[in-house]
Amino acid sequence: MDDPSQIVQAALLARESPSYFPQILSSVLDVALVRANNNELSSKVLLACVSFIHSAFVTNKFDINLRKSNSHLLLPLLEKLLINDKPSISTLIVQKSLEIYYSIYNFIFNYLINNPLKEIWNKLSNLNNYLIDKLYTSYPLNPLNKHNDLNRSIGCKLAILKLIHSIILTQLPNNNSIIPSNHPFLYNSSINNQAHSLIDFLFNYINNPIIHSTLIFSTILSILMSLFKLKSQLISNKLLNFILSYESQFKFSNYFNKLLKNILLSKFNDRLDKILLSLLLNRGFIDKDLPLKSRFSKKLSYMIDESIKYKKNLLDYKDNLKEDPNHPIFFNESSIPLNLNYKSLFSLIDPNYDTKDDNTNSLNVSSLDPNLRNNLIIESLKNVSNDDLNYALSIIINRCFNYKNKLQEENKETDNQVNINIQEQQQIQEQSQIQNESDYQQNIIKSSLSPPPIHESHSPVIIHSPSPPPQSFELPTPSILKDSDKELQINHLLSSPNEISINYIIRLITRGININTIYSNKLRELLFNYFKENDLKQNIDNIIIWLNEEYYSSFIVNKTNINNYLIYTNKIIDSILPFIENNDRNLIIRLLSELPYLNDEIILKLKSLCMDPLRNKMIFQVILYLIMFKPPVLNSCLNLIKLVKQDALNVNDENLSNQCDNYLSKYSK
Amino acid sequence: MDDRQDLRFCTVCASNNNRSMEAHKVLRDAGYTVRSYGTGSAVRLPGPSINKPNVFPFGTPYTEIMKVLEGQGIKVHKNNGVLEMTVRNMNIKKAPERWPYFNQPPQKLPEDEHPGFQNELDFEIVITCEERCFDNVVEDFLARNYFDPMEINNKVHVFNVEIRDDHESAQLGGKAILELANNLSNLYKESIENVEKFQIWEDQIEDVITDWQEKYKNFPILYSLCYH
């Protein structure tokens, strides 16, 4: 069943001959699970499988007994598709899976009453908790910002709300004795408590300070109306108070929405509130409570007046809109890059934003004239506040780290998949051997509908090659920019540095903005000062990383006249040598051995330590290490020793002179 | 609902004669599957004088209505456009139908008169043409949620496009409704055709509404999602 049309045919067969339904369902589940396990989460075959299950269990096209008895079989697939943080999954598949889940929830729950399988109950509970937590996120989409995420992936949110409705109805039945008192893990009290807390959750959710999309708002009201009938005692006070107190002008509007959209959302939600007020008043729901009825009448009159007030000019309503004081700063604040490219790593604007008049989103910054780009960056940095810039950098750094972690995870998964495939191959080979030895005939229908074997038994064992790693980031082609007169205000970058920001700054200096000497030199100086003021020895790791990056940039990529590597290596050595103690032998060995290039000038800086009677023993060990393990600096070391010997003779230091002779006789060949 | 290849529409006004029927015609001519209702208690049409409107029960065939109008003098009804409107309606369906209010006797044509629909509420989009009708429709759905609480599986997107109840406004409103329907339909089809697309159409409905309202400022819009 590699073709979606085969799934459609299977669905037709199941509808025409319901007796085949269990077999067809089993085969479709197998196919879907294979696709899900192979991370083909947006494939048309998987969608066809999920659509078949959706039509069978959601749209009531099959007998209820068939649905009841087979519901629990869907759980592994639903778990695989729903507990999934992979952004590659199709939103439509997730939404359909959610709709299937809420449609079968009561079937599985009732199945558990008669078949106390703790494992299934645990899966059910995990799935419920996971999904309900996702209501405040953009699940399954990547996040953008807290305002927009509330109203993204709406279809999935509506399905999760319906799931809550389903859980409440299932776990809070009118007849409390539905679960036998001797059930090993389902207890009426805890099951009811869960449902009660979900009712509170629904009211908390609808009372969110940021205005809801009308789709979500109206769905919650429909659910509450249903619960109002079925669980009147639990709902009525809360619902009536909510309807009385709701007014969209008390809600924060979405910071990134168009003004008109915010106005329309407020208008739509208020209209729904007005309709509910009218319904409850006119259909006698609150006739017995006269004070309440009077409050409802007053509120209704007020809402009618308000709607008339803004009927002539809708935009007058804008004065009622409230801005969230803690609104998001950037549209795309996601710590996960949407795609694996530089643009996604650095872009903080709406990824879907492109209008006739504004093509910022599709603008290729690297294609701009260097001077223009230069001025653009300087102006932007001048205008942005320190806090915003720091926040933006922290988002980008998090994206880098997420990307790195994702790569590591994918590598692990690939390794695991290879192992699983080897095991599967072994099992298939074993099974084929057994089958060849017996006269077993597979059921014809089953065989025609079952997924194709991963490998033919007579074929040689083929291990699925690991999927290629995601495309690596490519460095942009460096180009030389003219110096700008404008000074860059970047001191705040190192105002509160940490491991992440230092790494980021090192990359920025050597790979990011190295094409502009004003920015990069300013940052180099700041970075050097930072190391100097914050104990060079403690920062030796970062210093080595930095100087290696500088070497790469100065010697390999740019080959400029000004060699930043040598400038800052000299500065670092000059700054660190006066503070080297005898117990820092390993540290200085490490520094000198891991620096990619040392010249005479750098090696000669060790002379002062050689002349120091307290530290010369340690530094000679360092020189010995360089002689032994760093052949390119052999001559420089011997020159150094010769100079030290000359100075030793001048000051009549016989011991030092002998030590130099010893080294020279041994290695100067 | 997501398995359907396109959306189905229902247009609604007070009498199922002028605005909803014009929108019905426009949408039908554009190739959409569409039906229409009126939410009032009866079909009210202009009569020989202002204080003598013509009142017909829902279900009265348009041919019958035509006969009554002709009996009252063609000149009067030709001037106000009612005659032309009724001729148009006769070419669309047999009789005006009342919105199928929950627990009220149906005043509608048999279902086989509406190919493409399996029952009276078998559509995804309702477009009303007057706030009062929008309120009636949404209130009916909310009442269904209360009185039939287990049946909240089917989604219906309800819109109101406010149109004055005269022949000319109905024609202008019909064009605006067609554009709204086209935008919604394109969004829906794009969503089901591209499985890989990570945003589905419901995420963008409010943007479509906003863009439409920016263009048609003279037709104030309302929106709600309902269930039955």
PDB file of N, CA and C in Angstrom, chain B residues 93-175:
ATOM      1  N   LYS B  93     -34.868  27.971  -7.385  1.00  0.00           N
ATOM      2  CA  LYS B  93     -35.495  26.854  -6.662  1.00  0.00           C
ATOM      3  C   LYS B  93     -37.000  27.074  -6.608  1.00  0.00           C
ATOM      4  N   LYS B  94     -37.710  26.100  -6.050  1.00  0.00           N
ATOM      5  CA  LYS B  94     -39.172  26.149  -6.152  1.00  0.00           C
ATOM      6  C   LYS B  94     -39.828  27.153  -5.208  1.00  0.00           C
ATOM      7  N   ALA B  95     -39.284  27.197  -3.947  1.00  0.00           N
ATOM      8  CA  ALA B  95     -39.999  28.011  -2.956  1.00  0.00           C
ATOM      9  C   ALA B  95     -39.034  28.544  -1.903  1.00  0.00           C
ATOM     10  N   PRO B  96     -39.381  29.643  -1.247  1.00  0.00           N
ATOM     11  CA  PRO B  96     -38.534  30.125  -0.144  1.00  0.00           C
ATOM     12  C   PRO B  96     -38.591  29.138   1.035  1.00  0.00           C
ATOM     13  N   GLU B  97     -37.455  28.976   1.721  1.00  0.00           N
ATOM     14  CA  GLU B  97     -37.392  27.995   2.826  1.00  0.00           C
ATOM     15  C   GLU B  97     -36.996  28.697   4.115  1.00  0.00           C
ATOM     16  N   ARG B  98     -37.538  28.187   5.198  1.00  0.00           N
ATOM     17  CA  ARG B  98     -37.223  28.794   6.494  1.00  0.00           C
ATOM     18  C   ARG B  98     -36.003  28.100   7.105  1.00  0.00           C
ATOM     19  N   TRP B  99     -35.171  28.859   7.795  1.00  0.00           N
ATOM     20  CA  TRP B  99     -34.027  28.284   8.506  1.00  0.00           C
ATOM     21  C   TRP B  99     -34.523  27.137   9.411  1.00  0.00           C
ATOM     22  N   PRO B 100     -33.873  25.991   9.383  1.00  0.00           N
ATOM     23  CA  PRO B 100     -34.382  24.838  10.156  1.00  0.00           C
ATOM     24  C   PRO B 100     -34.102  24.981  11.648  1.00  0.00           C
ATOM     25  N   TYR B 101     -34.853  25.851  12.306  1.00  0.00           N
ATOM     26  CA  TYR B 101     -34.660  26.066  13.753  1.00  0.00           C
ATOM     27  C   TYR B 101     -34.824  24.746  14.496  1.00  0.00           C
ATOM     28  N   PHE B 102     -34.015  24.601  15.543  1.00  0.00           N
ATOM     29  CA  PHE B 102     -34.049  23.366  16.327  1.00  0.00           C
ATOM     30  C   PHE B 102     -35.431  23.182  16.955  1.00  0.00           C
ATOM     31  N   ASN B 103     -35.976  21.998  16.816  1.00  0.00           N
ATOM     32  CA  ASN B 103     -37.258  21.624  17.432  1.00  0.00           C
ATOM     33  C   ASN B 103     -38.442  22.426  16.896  1.00  0.00           C
ATOM     34  N   GLN B 104     -38.334  22.925  15.691  1.00  0.00           N
ATOM     35  CA  GLN B 104     -39.485  23.601  15.092  1.00  0.00           C
ATOM     36  C   GLN B 104     -39.860  22.874  13.806  1.00  0.00           C
ATOM     37  N   PRO B 105     -41.132  22.872  13.462  1.00  0.00           N
ATOM     38  CA  PRO B 105     -41.533  22.130  12.243  1.00  0.00           C
ATOM     39  C   PRO B 105     -40.837  22.711  11.011  1.00  0.00           C
ATOM     40  N   PRO B 106     -40.338  21.821  10.167  1.00  0.00           N
ATOM     41  CA  PRO B 106     -39.607  22.316   8.988  1.00  0.00           C
ATOM     42  C   PRO B 106     -40.527  23.027   7.994  1.00  0.00           C
ATOM     43  N   GLN B 107     -40.004  24.110   7.416  1.00  0.00           N
ATOM     44  CA  GLN B 107     -40.726  24.793   6.340  1.00  0.00           C
ATOM     45  C   GLN B 107     -39.758  24.904   5.180  1.00  0.00           C
ATOM     46  N   LYS B 108     -39.493  23.761   4.594  1.00  0.00           N
ATOM     47  CA  LYS B 108     -38.464  23.719   3.543  1.00  0.00           C
ATOM     48  C   LYS B 108     -38.846  22.691   2.491  1.00  0.00           C
ATOM     49  N   LEU B 109     -38.114  22.733   1.406  1.00  0.00           N
ATOM     50  CA  LEU B 109     -38.348  21.799   0.307  1.00  0.00           C
ATOM     51  C   LEU B 109     -37.768  20.432   0.663  1.00  0.00           C
ATOM     52  N   PRO B 110     -38.226  19.376   0.011  1.00  0.00           N
ATOM     53  CA  PRO B 110     -37.619  18.061   0.273  1.00  0.00           C
ATOM     54  C   PRO B 110     -36.121  18.082  -0.060  1.00  0.00           C
ATOM     55  N   GLU B 111     -35.365  17.231   0.641  1.00  0.00           N
ATOM     56  CA  GLU B 111     -33.902  17.245   0.472  1.00  0.00           C
ATOM     57  C   GLU B 111     -33.460  16.927  -0.947  1.00  0.00           C
ATOM     58  N   ASP B 112     -34.258  16.126  -1.673  1.00  0.00           N
ATOM     59  CA  ASP B 112     -33.817  15.789  -3.033  1.00  0.00           C
ATOM     60  C   ASP B 112     -33.866  16.998  -3.979  1.00  0.00           C
ATOM     61  N   GLU B 113     -34.430  18.102  -3.500  1.00  0.00           N
ATOM     62  CA  GLU B 113     -34.404  19.341  -4.290  1.00  0.00           C
ATOM     63  C   GLU B 113     -33.024  20.014  -4.189  1.00  0.00           C
ATOM     64  N   HIS B 114     -32.174  19.502  -3.290  1.00  0.00           N
ATOM     65  CA  HIS B 114     -30.874  20.148  -3.056  1.00  0.00           C
ATOM     66  C   HIS B 114     -29.738  19.167  -3.297  1.00  0.00           C
ATOM     67  N   PRO B 115     -29.396  18.939  -4.552  1.00  0.00           N
ATOM     68  CA  PRO B 115     -28.289  18.008  -4.815  1.00  0.00           C
ATOM     69  C   PRO B 115     -26.985  18.517  -4.191  1.00  0.00           C
ATOM     70  N   GLY B 116     -26.245  17.569  -3.639  1.00  0.00           N
ATOM     71  CA  GLY B 116     -24.971  17.952  -3.002  1.00  0.00           C
ATOM     72  C   GLY B 116     -25.091  18.089  -1.499  1.00  0.00           C
ATOM     73  N   PHE B 117     -26.329  18.063  -0.983  1.00  0.00           N
ATOM     74  CA  PHE B 117     -26.536  18.171   0.473  1.00  0.00           C
ATOM     75  C   PHE B 117     -27.240  16.905   0.968  1.00  0.00           C
ATOM     76  N   GLN B 118     -26.781  16.411   2.101  1.00  0.00           N
ATOM     77  CA  GLN B 118     -27.424  15.207   2.644  1.00  0.00           C
ATOM     78  C   GLN B 118     -28.496  15.527   3.664  1.00  0.00           C
ATOM     79  N   ASN B 119     -28.383  16.700   4.284  1.00  0.00           N
ATOM     80  CA  ASN B 119     -29.438  17.110   5.210  1.00  0.00           C
ATOM     81  C   ASN B 119     -29.495  18.634   5.278  1.00  0.00           C
ATOM     82  N   GLU B 120     -30.411  19.116   6.093  1.00  0.00           N
ATOM     83  CA  GLU B 120     -30.716  20.552   6.089  1.00  0.00           C
ATOM     84  C   GLU B 120     -29.559  21.441   6.561  1.00  0.00           C
ATOM     85  N   LEU B 121     -28.610  20.860   7.346  1.00  0.00           N
ATOM     86  CA  LEU B 121     -27.478  21.664   7.830  1.00  0.00           C
ATOM     87  C   LEU B 121     -26.154  21.158   7.263  1.00  0.00           C
ATOM     88  N   ASP B 122     -26.227  20.511   6.123  1.00  0.00           N
ATOM     89  CA  ASP B 122     -25.041  19.871   5.562  1.00  0.00           C
ATOM     90  C   ASP B 122     -24.246  20.870   4.707  1.00  0.00           C
ATOM     91  N   PHE B 123     -23.653  21.870   5.363  1.00  0.00           N
ATOM     92  CA  PHE B 123     -22.808  22.843   4.659  1.00  0.00           C
ATOM     93  C   PHE B 123     -21.752  23.337   5.629  1.00  0.00           C
ATOM     94  N   GLU B 124     -20.715  23.947   5.091  1.00  0.00           N
ATOM     95  CA  GLU B 124     -19.607  24.409   5.927  1.00  0.00           C
ATOM     96  C   GLU B 124     -19.646  25.906   6.177  1.00  0.00           C
ATOM     97  N   ILE B 125     -20.271  26.636   5.266  1.00  0.00           N
ATOM     98  CA  ILE B 125     -20.279  28.102   5.378  1.00  0.00           C
ATOM     99  C   ILE B 125     -21.712  28.618   5.320  1.00  0.00           C
ATOM    100  N   VAL B 126     -22.050  29.477   6.262  1.00  0.00           N
ATOM    101  CA  VAL B 126     -23.324  30.201   6.203  1.00  0.00           C
ATOM    102  C   VAL B 126     -22.988  31.677   6.017  1.00  0.00           C
ATOM    103  N   ILE B 127     -23.646  32.320   5.072  1.00  0.00           N
ATOM    104  CA  ILE B 127     -23.474  33.769   4.927  1.00  0.00           C
ATOM    105  C   ILE B 127     -24.843  34.420   5.072  1.00  0.00           C
ATOM    106  N   THR B 128     -25.020  35.123   6.175  1.00  0.00           N
ATOM    107  CA  THR B 128     -26.279  35.843   6.369  1.00  0.00           C
ATOM    108  C   THR B 128     -26.112  37.257   5.813  1.00  0.00           C
ATOM    109  N   CYS B 129     -27.250  37.916   5.606  1.00  0.00           N
ATOM    110  CA  CYS B 129     -27.187  39.227   4.954  1.00  0.00           C
ATOM    111  C   CYS B 129     -27.708  40.335   5.873  1.00  0.00           C
ATOM    112  N   GLU B 130     -27.943  40.013   7.121  1.00  0.00           N
ATOM    113  CA  GLU B 130     -28.465  41.027   8.044  1.00  0.00           C
ATOM    114  C   GLU B 130     -28.085  40.581   9.458  1.00  0.00           C
ATOM    115  N   GLU B 131     -27.707  41.539  10.312  1.00  0.00           N
ATOM    116  CA  GLU B 131     -27.255  41.193  11.679  1.00  0.00           C
ATOM    117  C   GLU B 131     -28.301  40.370  12.426  1.00  0.00           C
ATOM    118  N   ARG B 132     -29.563  40.750  12.233  1.00  0.00           N
ATOM    119  CA  ARG B 132     -30.646  40.044  12.917  1.00  0.00           C
ATOM    120  C   ARG B 132     -30.639  38.553  12.523  1.00  0.00           C
ATOM    121  N   CYS B 133     -30.401  38.301  11.243  1.00  0.00           N
ATOM    122  CA  CYS B 133     -30.377  36.907  10.768  1.00  0.00           C
ATOM    123  C   CYS B 133     -29.159  36.176  11.333  1.00  0.00           C
ATOM    124  N   PHE B 134     -28.022  36.886  11.378  1.00  0.00           N
ATOM    125  CA  PHE B 134     -26.802  36.300  11.947  1.00  0.00           C
ATOM    126  C   PHE B 134     -27.064  35.893  13.400  1.00  0.00           C
ATOM    127  N   ASP B 135     -27.677  36.821  14.151  1.00  0.00           N
ATOM    128  CA  ASP B 135     -27.966  36.526  15.562  1.00  0.00           C
ATOM    129  C   ASP B 135     -28.865  35.293  15.676  1.00  0.00           C
ATOM    130  N   ASN B 136     -29.889  35.244  14.800  1.00  0.00           N
ATOM    131  CA  ASN B 136     -30.817  34.103  14.854  1.00  0.00           C
ATOM    132  C   ASN B 136     -30.098  32.784  14.575  1.00  0.00           C
ATOM    133  N   VAL B 137     -29.241  32.813  13.558  1.00  0.00           N
ATOM    134  CA  VAL B 137     -28.544  31.566  13.163  1.00  0.00           C
ATOM    135  C   VAL B 137     -27.580  31.126  14.268  1.00  0.00           C
ATOM    136  N   VAL B 138     -26.778  32.066  14.767  1.00  0.00           N
ATOM    137  CA  VAL B 138     -25.794  31.689  15.812  1.00  0.00           C
ATOM    138  C   VAL B 138     -26.530  31.255  17.080  1.00  0.00           C
ATOM    139  N   GLU B 139     -27.587  31.975  17.413  1.00  0.00           N
ATOM    140  CA  GLU B 139     -28.354  31.607  18.612  1.00  0.00           C
ATOM    141  C   GLU B 139     -28.947  30.206  18.463  1.00  0.00           C
ATOM    142  N   ASP B 140     -29.395  29.884  17.247  1.00  0.00           N
ATOM    143  CA  ASP B 140     -29.956  28.544  17.024  1.00  0.00           C
ATOM    144  C   ASP B 140     -28.887  27.473  17.215  1.00  0.00           C
ATOM    145  N   PHE B 141     -27.685  27.746  16.701  1.00  0.00           N
ATOM    146  CA  PHE B 141     -26.624  26.747  16.878  1.00  0.00           C
ATOM    147  C   PHE B 141     -26.265  26.598  18.362  1.00  0.00           C
ATOM    148  N   LEU B 142     -26.197  27.720  19.086  1.00  0.00           N
ATOM    149  CA  LEU B 142     -25.868  27.632  20.520  1.00  0.00           C
ATOM    150  C   LEU B 142     -26.971  26.901  21.279  1.00  0.00           C
ATOM    151  N   ALA B 143     -28.219  27.139  20.849  1.00  0.00           N
ATOM    152  CA  ALA B 143     -29.337  26.425  21.493  1.00  0.00           C
ATOM    153  C   ALA B 143     -29.248  24.931  21.214  1.00  0.00           C
ATOM    154  N   ARG B 144     -28.821  24.581  19.988  1.00  0.00           N
ATOM    155  CA  ARG B 144     -28.623  23.163  19.665  1.00  0.00           C
ATOM    156  C   ARG B 144     -27.549  22.560  20.574  1.00  0.00           C
ATOM    157  N   ASN B 145     -26.465  23.340  20.805  1.00  0.00           N
ATOM    158  CA  ASN B 145     -25.388  22.843  21.677  1.00  0.00           C
ATOM    159  C   ASN B 145     -25.931  22.541  23.069  1.00  0.00           C
ATOM    160  N   TYR B 146     -26.917  23.353  23.504  1.00  0.00           N
ATOM    161  CA  TYR B 146     -27.492  23.125  24.832  1.00  0.00           C
ATOM    162  C   TYR B 146     -28.479  21.956  24.813  1.00  0.00           C
ATOM    163  N   PHE B 147     -29.417  22.010  23.865  1.00  0.00           N
ATOM    164  CA  PHE B 147     -30.490  21.016  23.885  1.00  0.00           C
ATOM    165  C   PHE B 147     -30.069  19.667  23.314  1.00  0.00           C
ATOM    166  N   ASP B 148     -29.025  19.670  22.499  1.00  0.00           N
ATOM    167  CA  ASP B 148     -28.536  18.406  21.928  1.00  0.00           C
ATOM    168  C   ASP B 148     -27.026  18.338  22.200  1.00  0.00           C
ATOM    169  N   PRO B 149     -26.653  18.236  23.491  1.00  0.00           N
ATOM    170  CA  PRO B 149     -25.258  18.522  23.896  1.00  0.00           C
ATOM    171  C   PRO B 149     -24.216  17.539  23.375  1.00  0.00           C
ATOM    172  N   MET B 150     -24.613  16.360  22.956  1.00  0.00           N
ATOM    173  CA  MET B 150     -23.607  15.405  22.469  1.00  0.00           C
ATOM    174  C   MET B 150     -23.265  15.646  20.995  1.00  0.00           C
ATOM    175  N   GLU B 151     -24.039  16.476  20.343  1.00  0.00           N
ATOM    176  CA  GLU B 151     -23.821  16.690  18.905  1.00  0.00           C
ATOM    177  C   GLU B 151     -23.072  18.007  18.657  1.00  0.00           C
ATOM    178  N   ILE B 152     -21.804  18.005  18.884  1.00  0.00           N
ATOM    179  CA  ILE B 152     -21.049  19.213  18.523  1.00  0.00           C
ATOM    180  C   ILE B 152     -19.846  18.833  17.651  1.00  0.00           C
ATOM    181  N   ASN B 153     -20.096  17.929  16.725  1.00  0.00           N
ATOM    182  CA  ASN B 153     -18.981  17.439  15.904  1.00  0.00           C
ATOM    183  C   ASN B 153     -18.797  18.195  14.596  1.00  0.00           C
ATOM    184  N   ASN B 154     -19.879  18.810  14.097  1.00  0.00           N
ATOM    185  CA  ASN B 154     -19.772  19.456  12.781  1.00  0.00           C
ATOM    186  C   ASN B 154     -19.569  20.956  12.919  1.00  0.00           C
ATOM    187  N   LYS B 155     -18.552  21.439  12.217  1.00  0.00           N
ATOM    188  CA  LYS B 155     -18.252  22.876  12.278  1.00  0.00           C
ATOM    189  C   LYS B 155     -18.990  23.620  11.176  1.00  0.00           C
ATOM    190  N   VAL B 156     -19.501  24.798  11.499  1.00  0.00           N
ATOM    191  CA  VAL B 156     -20.076  25.683  10.469  1.00  0.00           C
ATOM    192  C   VAL B 156     -19.531  27.092  10.717  1.00  0.00           C
ATOM    193  N   HIS B 157     -18.948  27.666   9.697  1.00  0.00           N
ATOM    194  CA  HIS B 157     -18.437  29.039   9.816  1.00  0.00           C
ATOM    195  C   HIS B 157     -19.551  29.989   9.384  1.00  0.00           C
ATOM    196  N   VAL B 158     -19.981  30.837  10.306  1.00  0.00           N
ATOM    197  CA  VAL B 158     -21.118  31.719  10.009  1.00  0.00           C
ATOM    198  C   VAL B 158     -20.607  33.154   9.832  1.00  0.00           C
ATOM    199  N   PHE B 159     -20.949  33.747   8.710  1.00  0.00           N
ATOM    200  CA  PHE B 159     -20.563  35.132   8.416  1.00  0.00           C
ATOM    201  C   PHE B 159     -21.824  35.964   8.236  1.00  0.00           C
ATOM    202  N   ASN B 160     -21.722  37.245   8.567  1.00  0.00           N
ATOM    203  CA  ASN B 160     -22.791  38.161   8.173  1.00  0.00           C
ATOM    204  C   ASN B 160     -22.190  39.259   7.309  1.00  0.00           C
ATOM    205  N   VAL B 161     -22.793  39.465   6.160  1.00  0.00           N
ATOM    206  CA  VAL B 161     -22.424  40.595   5.306  1.00  0.00           C
ATOM    207  C   VAL B 161     -23.666  41.488   5.273  1.00  0.00           C
ATOM    208  N   GLU B 162     -23.547  42.625   5.934  1.00  0.00           N
ATOM    209  CA  GLU B 162     -24.739  43.472   6.109  1.00  0.00           C
ATOM    210  C   GLU B 162     -25.113  44.149   4.779  1.00  0.00           C
ATOM    211  N   ILE B 163     -26.300  43.812   4.262  1.00  0.00           N
ATOM    212  CA  ILE B 163     -26.737  44.354   2.959  1.00  0.00           C
ATOM    213  C   ILE B 163     -28.135  44.947   3.131  1.00  0.00           C
ATOM    214  N   ARG B 164     -28.325  46.162   2.600  1.00  0.00           N
ATOM    215  CA  ARG B 164     -29.669  46.755   2.664  1.00  0.00           C
ATOM    216  C   ARG B 164     -30.626  45.937   1.812  1.00  0.00           C
ATOM    217  N   ASP B 165     -31.890  45.890   2.281  1.00  0.00           N
ATOM    218  CA  ASP B 165     -32.847  45.005   1.616  1.00  0.00           C
ATOM    219  C   ASP B 165     -33.510  45.696   0.423  1.00  0.00           C
ATOM    220  N   ASP B 166     -32.739  45.963  -0.609  1.00  0.00           N
ATOM    221  CA  ASP B 166     -33.332  46.427  -1.866  1.00  0.00           C
ATOM    222  C   ASP B 166     -32.597  45.755  -3.017  1.00  0.00           C
ATOM    223  N   HIS B 167     -33.216  45.827  -4.164  1.00  0.00           N
ATOM    224  CA  HIS B 167     -32.741  45.038  -5.307  1.00  0.00           C
ATOM    225  C   HIS B 167     -31.292  45.393  -5.685  1.00  0.00           C
ATOM    226  N   GLU B 168     -31.006  46.699  -5.722  1.00  0.00           N
ATOM    227  CA  GLU B 168     -29.672  47.138  -6.160  1.00  0.00           C
ATOM    228  C   GLU B 168     -28.595  46.725  -5.147  1.00  0.00           C
ATOM    229  N   SER B 169     -28.889  46.972  -3.845  1.00  0.00           N
ATOM    230  CA  SER B 169     -27.913  46.604  -2.802  1.00  0.00           C
ATOM    231  C   SER B 169     -27.672  45.104  -2.805  1.00  0.00           C
ATOM    232  N   ALA B 170     -28.729  44.339  -3.057  1.00  0.00           N
ATOM    233  CA  ALA B 170     -28.583  42.882  -3.073  1.00  0.00           C
ATOM    234  C   ALA B 170     -27.605  42.460  -4.167  1.00  0.00           C
ATOM    235  N   GLN B 171     -27.672  43.147  -5.321  1.00  0.00           N
ATOM    236  CA  GLN B 171     -26.754  42.781  -6.416  1.00  0.00           C
ATOM    237  C   GLN B 171     -25.307  43.127  -6.064  1.00  0.00           C
ATOM    238  N   LEU B 172     -25.138  44.320  -5.468  1.00  0.00           N
ATOM    239  CA  LEU B 172     -23.779  44.703  -5.053  1.00  0.00           C
ATOM    240  C   LEU B 172     -23.265  43.756  -3.964  1.00  0.00           C
ATOM    241  N   GLY B 173     -24.164  43.454  -3.017  1.00  0.00           N
ATOM    242  CA  GLY B 173     -23.797  42.557  -1.907  1.00  0.00           C
ATOM    243  C   GLY B 173     -23.460  41.165  -2.421  1.00  0.00           C
ATOM    244  N   GLY B 174     -24.191  40.731  -3.450  1.00  0.00           N
ATOM    245  CA  GLY B 174     -23.942  39.402  -4.031  1.00  0.00           C
ATOM    246  C   GLY B 174     -22.509  39.304  -4.555  1.00  0.00           C
ATOM    247  N   LYS B 175     -22.050  40.398  -5.203  1.00  0.00           N
ATOM    248  CA  LYS B 175     -20.678  40.378  -5.733  1.00  0.00           C
ATOM    249  C   LYS B 175     -19.656  40.310  -4.593  1.00  0.00           C
TER     250      LYS B 175
END
